[in-house]
Amino acid sequence: MIRRLFLVLAALCAAIAAPMPAAAQPTRTLDAFVADANRIPMNATAMLRPSARRLMTEASTAMGAVVEEARTAQAAGRPNGACPPEKIQVNAQQVLRFLNAIPQPRRARMSVRDGFRAWLVDGYPCRA
């Protein structure tokens, strides 16, 4: 009985401590993402910081989703605004400059994915 109670309690603690799945997590604003990115120095040691790795993971996830969304729309013949090539060259400083150029009130209403979508449309527009 005590062993079973302990196992139930341990499972409950593990469930509470486990991170929420990505779909259930609230999306972060682009403004918060840019503010965090601006605090990280642009040097070789930046990737040693856990915060920089988290931002890179978040950026990679957003970029991957936006590129896949654009390619799916393109394949289906739906207008999308962005026509990315097979291989995309990404320069973190250029992307950050682009995101910083978006006015702060607008960034506060945008998700990270929206910011990368805007960058993709700007950098890889569809030719008419």
Coordinates of C-alpha atoms in Angstrom, one line a residue:
M1 CA 0.0 0.0 0.0
I2 CA 2.7 2.5 1.0
R3 CA 4.8 1.4 -2.1
R4 CA 1.8 2.1 -4.4
L5 CA 1.2 5.4 -2.8
F6 CA 4.8 6.3 -3.2
L7 CA 4.7 5.3 -6.9
V8 CA 1.6 7.4 -7.5
L9 CA 3.2 10.4 -5.7
A10 CA 6.4 10.0 -7.7
A11 CA 4.4 9.9 -11.0
L12 CA 2.5 13.0 -10.0
C13 CA 5.7 14.9 -9.1
A14 CA 7.2 13.8 -12.5
A15 CA 4.1 15.0 -14.3
I16 CA 4.2 18.4 -12.6
A17 CA 7.9 18.8 -13.1
A18 CA 7.8 17.8 -16.8
P19 CA 7.9 20.7 -19.3
M20 CA 4.7 21.4 -21.2
P21 CA 4.6 20.1 -24.7
A22 CA 5.5 22.6 -27.4
A23 CA 1.9 22.9 -28.6
A24 CA 0.7 23.8 -25.1
Q25 CA 3.3 26.4 -24.4
P26 CA 2.3 30.0 -24.8
T27 CA 4.0 31.6 -27.8
R28 CA 6.6 34.2 -26.9
T29 CA 6.4 37.6 -28.5
L30 CA 9.0 38.6 -31.0
D31 CA 9.8 41.6 -28.8
A32 CA 10.8 39.3 -25.9
F33 CA 12.9 37.2 -28.3
V34 CA 14.7 40.2 -29.8
A35 CA 15.3 41.7 -26.3
D36 CA 16.9 38.4 -25.2
A37 CA 18.9 38.1 -28.4
N38 CA 20.2 41.7 -28.1
R39 CA 21.6 40.8 -24.6
I40 CA 23.8 38.1 -26.0
P41 CA 27.3 39.2 -27.2
M42 CA 28.1 38.4 -30.8
N43 CA 31.3 36.5 -30.2
A44 CA 32.7 32.9 -30.2
T45 CA 31.8 32.3 -26.6
A46 CA 28.1 33.2 -27.0
M47 CA 27.1 29.6 -27.8
L48 CA 28.5 28.5 -24.4
R49 CA 25.6 30.3 -22.8
P50 CA 22.5 28.3 -22.2
S51 CA 20.3 31.3 -23.0
A52 CA 22.0 31.5 -26.5
R53 CA 21.4 27.9 -27.1
R54 CA 17.7 28.2 -26.1
L55 CA 17.4 31.2 -28.5
M56 CA 19.1 29.3 -31.3
T57 CA 16.8 26.3 -30.8
E58 CA 13.7 28.6 -30.8
A59 CA 15.0 30.4 -33.9
S60 CA 15.7 27.1 -35.7
T61 CA 12.3 25.8 -34.8
A62 CA 10.5 28.9 -36.0
M63 CA 12.6 29.1 -39.2
G64 CA 12.0 25.4 -40.0
A65 CA 8.2 25.8 -39.5
V66 CA 8.1 28.9 -41.6
V67 CA 10.1 27.4 -44.5
E68 CA 8.1 24.3 -44.4
E69 CA 4.9 26.3 -44.4
A70 CA 6.1 28.4 -47.4
R71 CA 7.2 25.3 -49.4
T72 CA 3.9 23.5 -48.7
A73 CA 1.9 26.6 -49.8
Q74 CA 4.1 26.9 -52.9
A75 CA 3.6 23.2 -53.8
A76 CA -0.2 23.6 -53.4
G77 CA -0.2 26.7 -55.6
R78 CA -1.3 29.0 -52.8
P79 CA 0.2 32.5 -52.7
N80 CA 2.5 32.9 -49.8
G81 CA 4.8 35.8 -50.4
A82 CA 8.0 33.7 -49.8
C83 CA 9.7 31.3 -52.2
P84 CA 12.7 30.0 -50.3
P85 CA 15.4 28.1 -52.2
E86 CA 16.4 24.6 -51.2
K87 CA 19.4 25.9 -49.2
I88 CA 18.9 29.1 -47.2
Q89 CA 21.9 31.1 -46.1
V90 CA 21.2 32.6 -42.6
N91 CA 23.4 35.2 -41.0
A92 CA 22.3 35.7 -37.4
Q93 CA 23.4 39.3 -37.3
Q94 CA 21.5 40.2 -40.5
V95 CA 18.3 38.4 -39.1
L96 CA 18.7 40.2 -35.8
R97 CA 19.1 43.6 -37.6
F98 CA 16.0 42.9 -39.6
L99 CA 14.0 41.9 -36.5
N100 CA 15.3 45.0 -34.6
A101 CA 14.1 47.2 -37.6
I102 CA 10.5 46.1 -37.0
P103 CA 8.9 48.8 -34.8
Q104 CA 8.6 47.7 -31.1
P105 CA 4.8 48.1 -30.9
R106 CA 4.5 45.8 -33.9
R107 CA 7.1 43.3 -32.5
A108 CA 5.0 43.2 -29.2
R109 CA 2.1 41.8 -31.2
M110 CA 4.1 39.3 -33.3
S111 CA 5.2 35.8 -32.5
V112 CA 8.8 34.6 -33.2
R113 CA 7.4 32.7 -36.1
D114 CA 5.8 35.8 -37.5
G115 CA 9.1 37.6 -37.4
F116 CA 10.9 34.9 -39.2
R117 CA 8.1 34.7 -41.8
A118 CA 8.5 38.5 -42.4
W119 CA 12.3 38.0 -42.8
L120 CA 11.7 35.1 -45.2
V121 CA 9.3 37.1 -47.3
D122 CA 11.7 40.0 -47.4
G123 CA 14.7 37.9 -48.3
Y124 CA 13.1 35.4 -50.7
P125 CA 10.1 37.0 -52.3
C126 CA 8.3 35.1 -55.0
R127 CA 9.0 36.4 -58.5
A128 CA 5.9 37.2 -60.6

